[in-house]
mmCIF file of C-alpha atoms in Angstrom:
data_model
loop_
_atom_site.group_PDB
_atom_site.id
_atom_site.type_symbol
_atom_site.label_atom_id
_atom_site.label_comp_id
_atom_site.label_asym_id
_atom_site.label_seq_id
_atom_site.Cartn_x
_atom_site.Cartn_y
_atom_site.Cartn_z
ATOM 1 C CA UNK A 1 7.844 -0.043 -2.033
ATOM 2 C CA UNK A 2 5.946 -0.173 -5.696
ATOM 3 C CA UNK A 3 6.593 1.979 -8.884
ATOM 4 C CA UNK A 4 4.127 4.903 -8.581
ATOM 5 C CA UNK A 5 1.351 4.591 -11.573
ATOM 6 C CA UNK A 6 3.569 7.150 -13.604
ATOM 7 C CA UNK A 7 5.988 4.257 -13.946
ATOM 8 C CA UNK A 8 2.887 1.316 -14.125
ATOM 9 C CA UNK A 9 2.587 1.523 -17.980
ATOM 10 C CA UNK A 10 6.261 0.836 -18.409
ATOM 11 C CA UNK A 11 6.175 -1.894 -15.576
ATOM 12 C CA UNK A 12 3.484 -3.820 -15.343
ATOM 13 C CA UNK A 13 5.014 -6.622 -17.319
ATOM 14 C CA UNK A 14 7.472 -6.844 -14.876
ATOM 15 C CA UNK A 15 6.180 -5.530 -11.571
ATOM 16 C CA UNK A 16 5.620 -8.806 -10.082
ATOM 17 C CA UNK A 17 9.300 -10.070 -11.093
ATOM 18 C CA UNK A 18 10.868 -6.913 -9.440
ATOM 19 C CA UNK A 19 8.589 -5.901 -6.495
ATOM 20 C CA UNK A 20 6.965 -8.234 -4.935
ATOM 21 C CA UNK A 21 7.862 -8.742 -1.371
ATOM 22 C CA UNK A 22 8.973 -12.405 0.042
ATOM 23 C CA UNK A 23 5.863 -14.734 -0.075
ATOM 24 C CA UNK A 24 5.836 -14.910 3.719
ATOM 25 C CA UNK A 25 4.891 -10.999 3.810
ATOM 26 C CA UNK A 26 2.264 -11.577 1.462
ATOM 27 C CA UNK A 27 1.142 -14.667 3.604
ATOM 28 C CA UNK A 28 1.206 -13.026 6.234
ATOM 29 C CA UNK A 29 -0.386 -9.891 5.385
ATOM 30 C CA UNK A 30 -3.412 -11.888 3.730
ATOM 31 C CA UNK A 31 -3.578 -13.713 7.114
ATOM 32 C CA UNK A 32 -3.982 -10.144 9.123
ATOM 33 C CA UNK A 33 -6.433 -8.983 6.560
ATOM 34 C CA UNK A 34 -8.542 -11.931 6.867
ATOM 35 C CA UNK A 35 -8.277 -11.943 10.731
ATOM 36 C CA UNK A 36 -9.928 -8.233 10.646
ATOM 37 C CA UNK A 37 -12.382 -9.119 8.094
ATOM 38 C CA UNK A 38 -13.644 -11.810 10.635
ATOM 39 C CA UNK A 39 -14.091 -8.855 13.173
ATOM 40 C CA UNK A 40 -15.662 -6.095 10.844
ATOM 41 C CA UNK A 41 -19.324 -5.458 9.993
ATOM 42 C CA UNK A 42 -20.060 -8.385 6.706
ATOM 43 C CA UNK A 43 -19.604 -6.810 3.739
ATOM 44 C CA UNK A 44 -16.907 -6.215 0.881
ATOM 45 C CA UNK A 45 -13.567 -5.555 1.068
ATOM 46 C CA UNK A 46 -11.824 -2.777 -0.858
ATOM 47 C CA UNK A 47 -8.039 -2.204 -2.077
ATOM 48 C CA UNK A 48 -6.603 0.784 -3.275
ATOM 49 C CA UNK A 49 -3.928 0.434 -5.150
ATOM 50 C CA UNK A 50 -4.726 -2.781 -6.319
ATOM 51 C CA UNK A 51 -2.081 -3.409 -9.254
ATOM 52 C CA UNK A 52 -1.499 -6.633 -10.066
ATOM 53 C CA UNK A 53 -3.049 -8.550 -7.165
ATOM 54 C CA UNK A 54 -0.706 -9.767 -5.063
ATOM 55 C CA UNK A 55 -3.269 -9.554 -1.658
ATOM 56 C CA UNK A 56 -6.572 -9.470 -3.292
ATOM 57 C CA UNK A 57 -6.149 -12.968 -5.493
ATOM 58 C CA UNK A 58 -5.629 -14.773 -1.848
ATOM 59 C CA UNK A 59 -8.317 -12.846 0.104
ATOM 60 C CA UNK A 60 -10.474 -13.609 -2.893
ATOM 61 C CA UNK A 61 -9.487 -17.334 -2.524
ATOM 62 C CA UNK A 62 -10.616 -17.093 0.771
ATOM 63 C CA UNK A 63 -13.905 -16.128 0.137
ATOM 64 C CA UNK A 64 -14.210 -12.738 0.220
ATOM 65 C CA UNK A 65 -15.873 -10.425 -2.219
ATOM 66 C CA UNK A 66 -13.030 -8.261 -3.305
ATOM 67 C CA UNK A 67 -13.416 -5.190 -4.862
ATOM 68 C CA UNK A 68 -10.066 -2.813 -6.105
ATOM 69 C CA UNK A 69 -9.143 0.578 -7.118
ATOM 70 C CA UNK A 70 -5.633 1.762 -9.587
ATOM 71 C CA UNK A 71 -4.742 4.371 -11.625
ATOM 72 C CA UNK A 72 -2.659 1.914 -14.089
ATOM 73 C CA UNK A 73 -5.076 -0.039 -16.737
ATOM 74 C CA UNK A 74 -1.564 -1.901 -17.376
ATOM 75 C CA UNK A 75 -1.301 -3.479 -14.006
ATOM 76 C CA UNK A 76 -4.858 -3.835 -13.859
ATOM 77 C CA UNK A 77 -4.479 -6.045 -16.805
ATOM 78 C CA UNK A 78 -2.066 -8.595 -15.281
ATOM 79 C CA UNK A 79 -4.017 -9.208 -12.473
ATOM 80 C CA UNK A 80 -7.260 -10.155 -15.236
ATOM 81 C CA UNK A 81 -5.124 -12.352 -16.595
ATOM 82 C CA UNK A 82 -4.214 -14.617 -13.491
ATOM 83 C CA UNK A 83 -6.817 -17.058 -12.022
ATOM 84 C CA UNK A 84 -9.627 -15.357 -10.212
ATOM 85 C CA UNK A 85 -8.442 -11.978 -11.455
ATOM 86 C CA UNK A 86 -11.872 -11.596 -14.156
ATOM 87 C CA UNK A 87 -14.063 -11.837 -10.962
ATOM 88 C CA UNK A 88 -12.932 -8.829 -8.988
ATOM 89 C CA UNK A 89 -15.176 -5.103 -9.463
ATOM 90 C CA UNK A 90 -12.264 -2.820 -10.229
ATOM 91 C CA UNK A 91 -12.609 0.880 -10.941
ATOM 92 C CA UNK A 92 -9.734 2.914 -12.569
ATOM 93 C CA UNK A 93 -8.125 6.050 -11.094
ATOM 94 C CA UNK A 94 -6.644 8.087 -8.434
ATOM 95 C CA UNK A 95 -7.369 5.959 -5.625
ATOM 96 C CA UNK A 96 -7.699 8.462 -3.279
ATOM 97 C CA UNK A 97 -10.799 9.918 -5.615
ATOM 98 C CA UNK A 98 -12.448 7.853 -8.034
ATOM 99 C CA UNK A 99 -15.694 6.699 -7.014
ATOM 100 C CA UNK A 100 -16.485 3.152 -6.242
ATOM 101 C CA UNK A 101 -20.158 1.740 -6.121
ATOM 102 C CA UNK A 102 -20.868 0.607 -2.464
ATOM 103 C CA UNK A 103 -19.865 0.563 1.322
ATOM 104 C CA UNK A 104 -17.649 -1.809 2.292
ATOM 105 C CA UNK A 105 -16.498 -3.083 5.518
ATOM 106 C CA UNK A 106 -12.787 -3.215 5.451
ATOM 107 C CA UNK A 107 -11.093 -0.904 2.899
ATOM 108 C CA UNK A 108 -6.930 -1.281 2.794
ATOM 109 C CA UNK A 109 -3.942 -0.238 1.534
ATOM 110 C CA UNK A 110 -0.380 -2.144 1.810
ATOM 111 C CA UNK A 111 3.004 -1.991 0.852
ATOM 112 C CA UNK A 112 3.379 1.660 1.392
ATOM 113 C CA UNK A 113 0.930 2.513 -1.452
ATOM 114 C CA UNK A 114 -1.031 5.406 1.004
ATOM 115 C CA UNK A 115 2.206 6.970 0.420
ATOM 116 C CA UNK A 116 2.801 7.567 -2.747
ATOM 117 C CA UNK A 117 0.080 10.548 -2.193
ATOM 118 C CA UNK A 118 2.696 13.273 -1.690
ATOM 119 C CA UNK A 119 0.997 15.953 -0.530
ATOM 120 C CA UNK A 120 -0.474 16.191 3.373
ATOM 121 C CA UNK A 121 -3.653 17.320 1.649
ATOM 122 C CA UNK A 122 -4.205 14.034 -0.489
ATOM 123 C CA UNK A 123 -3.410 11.838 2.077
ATOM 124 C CA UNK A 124 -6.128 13.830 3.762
ATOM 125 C CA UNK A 125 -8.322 13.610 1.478
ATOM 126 C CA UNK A 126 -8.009 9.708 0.969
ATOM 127 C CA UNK A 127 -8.756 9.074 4.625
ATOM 128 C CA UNK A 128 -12.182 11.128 4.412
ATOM 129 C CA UNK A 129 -12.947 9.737 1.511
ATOM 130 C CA UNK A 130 -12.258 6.125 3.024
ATOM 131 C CA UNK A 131 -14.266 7.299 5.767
ATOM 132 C CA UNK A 132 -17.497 7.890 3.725
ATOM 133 C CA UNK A 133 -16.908 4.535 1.941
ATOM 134 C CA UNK A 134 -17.201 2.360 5.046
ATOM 135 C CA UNK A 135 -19.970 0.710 6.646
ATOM 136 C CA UNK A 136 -20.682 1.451 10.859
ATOM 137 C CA UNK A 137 -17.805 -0.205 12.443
ATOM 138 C CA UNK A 138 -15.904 -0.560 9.412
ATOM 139 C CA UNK A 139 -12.091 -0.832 8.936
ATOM 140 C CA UNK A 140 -9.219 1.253 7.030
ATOM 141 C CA UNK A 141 -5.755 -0.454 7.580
ATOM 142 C CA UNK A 142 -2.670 0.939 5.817
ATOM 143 C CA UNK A 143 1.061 -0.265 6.682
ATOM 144 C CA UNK A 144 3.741 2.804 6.936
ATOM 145 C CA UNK A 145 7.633 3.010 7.641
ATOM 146 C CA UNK A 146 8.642 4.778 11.218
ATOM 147 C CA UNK A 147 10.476 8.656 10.134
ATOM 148 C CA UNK A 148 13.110 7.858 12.252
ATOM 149 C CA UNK A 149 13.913 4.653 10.640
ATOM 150 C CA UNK A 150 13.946 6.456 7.342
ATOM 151 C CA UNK A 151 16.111 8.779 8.503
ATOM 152 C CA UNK A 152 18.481 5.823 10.042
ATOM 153 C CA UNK A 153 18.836 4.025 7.047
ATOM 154 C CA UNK A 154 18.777 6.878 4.357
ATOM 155 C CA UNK A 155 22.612 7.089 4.547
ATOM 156 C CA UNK A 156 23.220 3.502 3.411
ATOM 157 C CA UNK A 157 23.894 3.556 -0.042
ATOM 158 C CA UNK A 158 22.570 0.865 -2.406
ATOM 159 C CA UNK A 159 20.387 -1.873 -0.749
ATOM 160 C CA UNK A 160 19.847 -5.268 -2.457
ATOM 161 C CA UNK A 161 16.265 -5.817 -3.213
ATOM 162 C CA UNK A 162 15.197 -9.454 -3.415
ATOM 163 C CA UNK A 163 13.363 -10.259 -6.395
ATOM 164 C CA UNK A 164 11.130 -13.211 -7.763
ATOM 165 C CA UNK A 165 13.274 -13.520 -11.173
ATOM 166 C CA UNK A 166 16.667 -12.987 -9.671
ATOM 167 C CA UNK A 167 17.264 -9.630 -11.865
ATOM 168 C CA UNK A 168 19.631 -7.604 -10.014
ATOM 169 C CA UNK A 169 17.898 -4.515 -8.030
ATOM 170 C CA UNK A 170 19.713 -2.300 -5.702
ATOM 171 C CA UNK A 171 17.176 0.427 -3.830
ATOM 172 C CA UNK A 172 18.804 3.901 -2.701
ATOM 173 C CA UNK A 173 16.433 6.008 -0.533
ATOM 174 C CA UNK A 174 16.815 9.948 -0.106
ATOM 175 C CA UNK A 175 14.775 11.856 3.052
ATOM 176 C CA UNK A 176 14.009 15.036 2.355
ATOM 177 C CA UNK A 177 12.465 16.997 5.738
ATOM 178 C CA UNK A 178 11.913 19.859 4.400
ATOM 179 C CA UNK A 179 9.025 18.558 2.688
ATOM 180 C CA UNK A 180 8.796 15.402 4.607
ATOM 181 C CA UNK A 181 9.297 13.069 1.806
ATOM 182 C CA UNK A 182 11.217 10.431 0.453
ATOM 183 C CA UNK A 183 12.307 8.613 -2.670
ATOM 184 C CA UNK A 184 13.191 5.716 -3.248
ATOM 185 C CA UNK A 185 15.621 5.085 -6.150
ATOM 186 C CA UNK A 186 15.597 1.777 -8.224
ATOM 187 C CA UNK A 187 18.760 0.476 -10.453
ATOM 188 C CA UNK A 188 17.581 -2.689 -12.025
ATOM 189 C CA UNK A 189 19.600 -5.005 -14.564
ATOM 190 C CA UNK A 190 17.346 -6.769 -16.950
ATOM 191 C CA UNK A 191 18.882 -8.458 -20.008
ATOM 192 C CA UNK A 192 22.346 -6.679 -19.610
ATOM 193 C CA UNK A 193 20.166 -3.361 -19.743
ATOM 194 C CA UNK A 194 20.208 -0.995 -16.598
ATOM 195 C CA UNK A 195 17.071 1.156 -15.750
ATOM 196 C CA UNK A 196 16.803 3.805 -13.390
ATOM 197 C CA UNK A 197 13.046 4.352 -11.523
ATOM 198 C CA UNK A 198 12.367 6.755 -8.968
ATOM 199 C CA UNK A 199 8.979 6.905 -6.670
ATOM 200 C CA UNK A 200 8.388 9.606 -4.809
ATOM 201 C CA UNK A 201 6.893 9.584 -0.929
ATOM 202 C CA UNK A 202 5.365 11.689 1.582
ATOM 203 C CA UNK A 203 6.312 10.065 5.155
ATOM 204 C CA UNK A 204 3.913 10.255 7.925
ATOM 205 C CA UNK A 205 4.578 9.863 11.841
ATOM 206 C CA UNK A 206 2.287 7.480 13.558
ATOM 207 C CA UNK A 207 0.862 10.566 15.732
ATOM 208 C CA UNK A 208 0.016 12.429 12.424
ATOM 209 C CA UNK A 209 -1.880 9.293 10.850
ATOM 210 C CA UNK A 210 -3.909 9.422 13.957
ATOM 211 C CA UNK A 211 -4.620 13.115 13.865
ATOM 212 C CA UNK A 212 -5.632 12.923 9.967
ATOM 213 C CA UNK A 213 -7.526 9.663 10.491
ATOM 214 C CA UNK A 214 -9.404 11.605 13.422
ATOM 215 C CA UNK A 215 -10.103 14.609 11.548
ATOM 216 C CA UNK A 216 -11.768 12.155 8.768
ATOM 217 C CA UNK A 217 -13.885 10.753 11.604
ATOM 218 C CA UNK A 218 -11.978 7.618 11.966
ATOM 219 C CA UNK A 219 -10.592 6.390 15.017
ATOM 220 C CA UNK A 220 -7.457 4.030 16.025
ATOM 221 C CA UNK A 221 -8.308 0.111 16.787
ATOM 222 C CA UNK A 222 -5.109 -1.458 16.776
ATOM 223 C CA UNK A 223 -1.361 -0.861 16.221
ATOM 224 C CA UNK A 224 0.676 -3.625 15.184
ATOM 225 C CA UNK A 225 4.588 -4.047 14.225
ATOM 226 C CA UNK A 226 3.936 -5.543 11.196
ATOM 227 C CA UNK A 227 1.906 -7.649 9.164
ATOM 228 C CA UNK A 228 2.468 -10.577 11.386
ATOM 229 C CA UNK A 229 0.349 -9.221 14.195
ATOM 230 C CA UNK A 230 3.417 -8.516 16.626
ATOM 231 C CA UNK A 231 2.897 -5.728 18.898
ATOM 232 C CA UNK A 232 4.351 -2.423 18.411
ATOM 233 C CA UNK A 233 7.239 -0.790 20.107
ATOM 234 C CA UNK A 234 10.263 1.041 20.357
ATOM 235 C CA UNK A 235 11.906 -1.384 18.364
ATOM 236 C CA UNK A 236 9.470 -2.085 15.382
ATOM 237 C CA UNK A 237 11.005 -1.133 11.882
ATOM 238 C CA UNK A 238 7.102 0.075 10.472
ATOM 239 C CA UNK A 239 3.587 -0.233 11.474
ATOM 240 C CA UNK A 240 0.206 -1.878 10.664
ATOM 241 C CA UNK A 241 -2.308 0.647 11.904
ATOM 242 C CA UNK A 242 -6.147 -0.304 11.678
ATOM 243 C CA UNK A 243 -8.679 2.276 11.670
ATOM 244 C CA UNK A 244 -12.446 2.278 12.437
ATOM 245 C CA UNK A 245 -15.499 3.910 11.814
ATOM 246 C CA UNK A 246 -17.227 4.630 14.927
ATOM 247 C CA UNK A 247 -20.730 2.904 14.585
#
């Protein structure tokens, strides 16, 4: 899971040493994305929670006109300065609010990003307003961890995170059901220097996402078990879900 934007300013220069996932997630999720483009109404695509471009530099490579949303000018920044990154429409701000010229026919969110809006009412709020930005037939896909396997693994201690610069990061997550959240806390070694970041989550069941994406006027296309396209079921750690906008 990313740094919330709180923690972007301090980060950014770093982000992609520290965070970014295996390159075979990021293949594959790029892959999935592209597949669904393929099968959405032509037009744009949209990321919220854009950062430093990890998924939009490839889809952009591909060919498609990408378009981004964050709240951090800092990560925003890193991505300019990579190849393709001047080329890409970026607005900055809350993705869940900031306005964004256009309709677009796939908007997405990955790595957990939806969740970093802790509140029921934001994530709420970010599906209707995903809702108004699509075109007939259009697409929202966001990737989310399972409760239960939250709840399994919140007991573990200190996980290794693999990183891209072999710094030393150990992740401890905390559930909280009372206000069905999470947070995920980050001990990195950099230079002989230990920092602490914590990110704080709202978790989501698969049956509520479908209930809020309803209530937004979106309806469920597709469930997958990942970004690899594999199905879902019981077993699946987290989901790909892909939304649509009824034409």
């Amino acid at each position: 899971m990313p740094p919330s934007p709180d923690y972007a300013v301090d980060l950014a220069d770093h982000y992609d040493d520290w965070f970014t996932p295996p390159t075979a997630t990021t293949d594959a999720t790029v892959a999935l994305l592209d597949r669904l483009a393929a099968t959405a109404p032509e037009g744009p695509m949209l990321e919220l929670g854009i950062g430093t471009g990890r998924v939009a530099l490839p889809l952009a490579a591909l060919g498609h006109d990408l378009h981004g949303v964050d709240a951090a000018k800092a990560m925003v920044e890193q991505l300019r300065a990579k190849s393709g990154g001047a080329e890409i429409a970026i607005s900055i701000g809350d993705f869940s609010d900031v306005e964004h010229e256009g309709r677009f026919g796939v908007i997405y969110v990955v790595n957990g990003t939806f969740f970093e809006l802790t509140s029921q009412e934001a994530q709420m709020h970010c599906l209707t307003r995903a809702a108004a930005r699509l075109l007939p037939g259009g697409l929202f896909v966001l990737d989310a961890h399972l409760p239960e396997v939250l709840a399994a693994g919140a007991g573990a201690g200190g996980q290794p995170v693999q990183t891209a610069n072999g710094d030393p990061v150990t992740r401890t997550r905390r559930i909280h059901p009372s206000t069905q959240r999470y947070t995920s806390d980050y001990e990195v070694v950099h230079n002989g220097v230990v920092r602490h970041i914590r990110v704080a989550f709202r978790y989501a069941s698969p049956g509520e996402l479908d209930l809020m994406a309803a209530m937004a006027g979106l309806r469920l296309r597709e469930r997958f078990g990942g970004w690899s396209g594999v199905p879902f079921t019981d077993s699946s750690n987290y989901h790909v879900s892909v939304y649509e906008l009824p034409a």
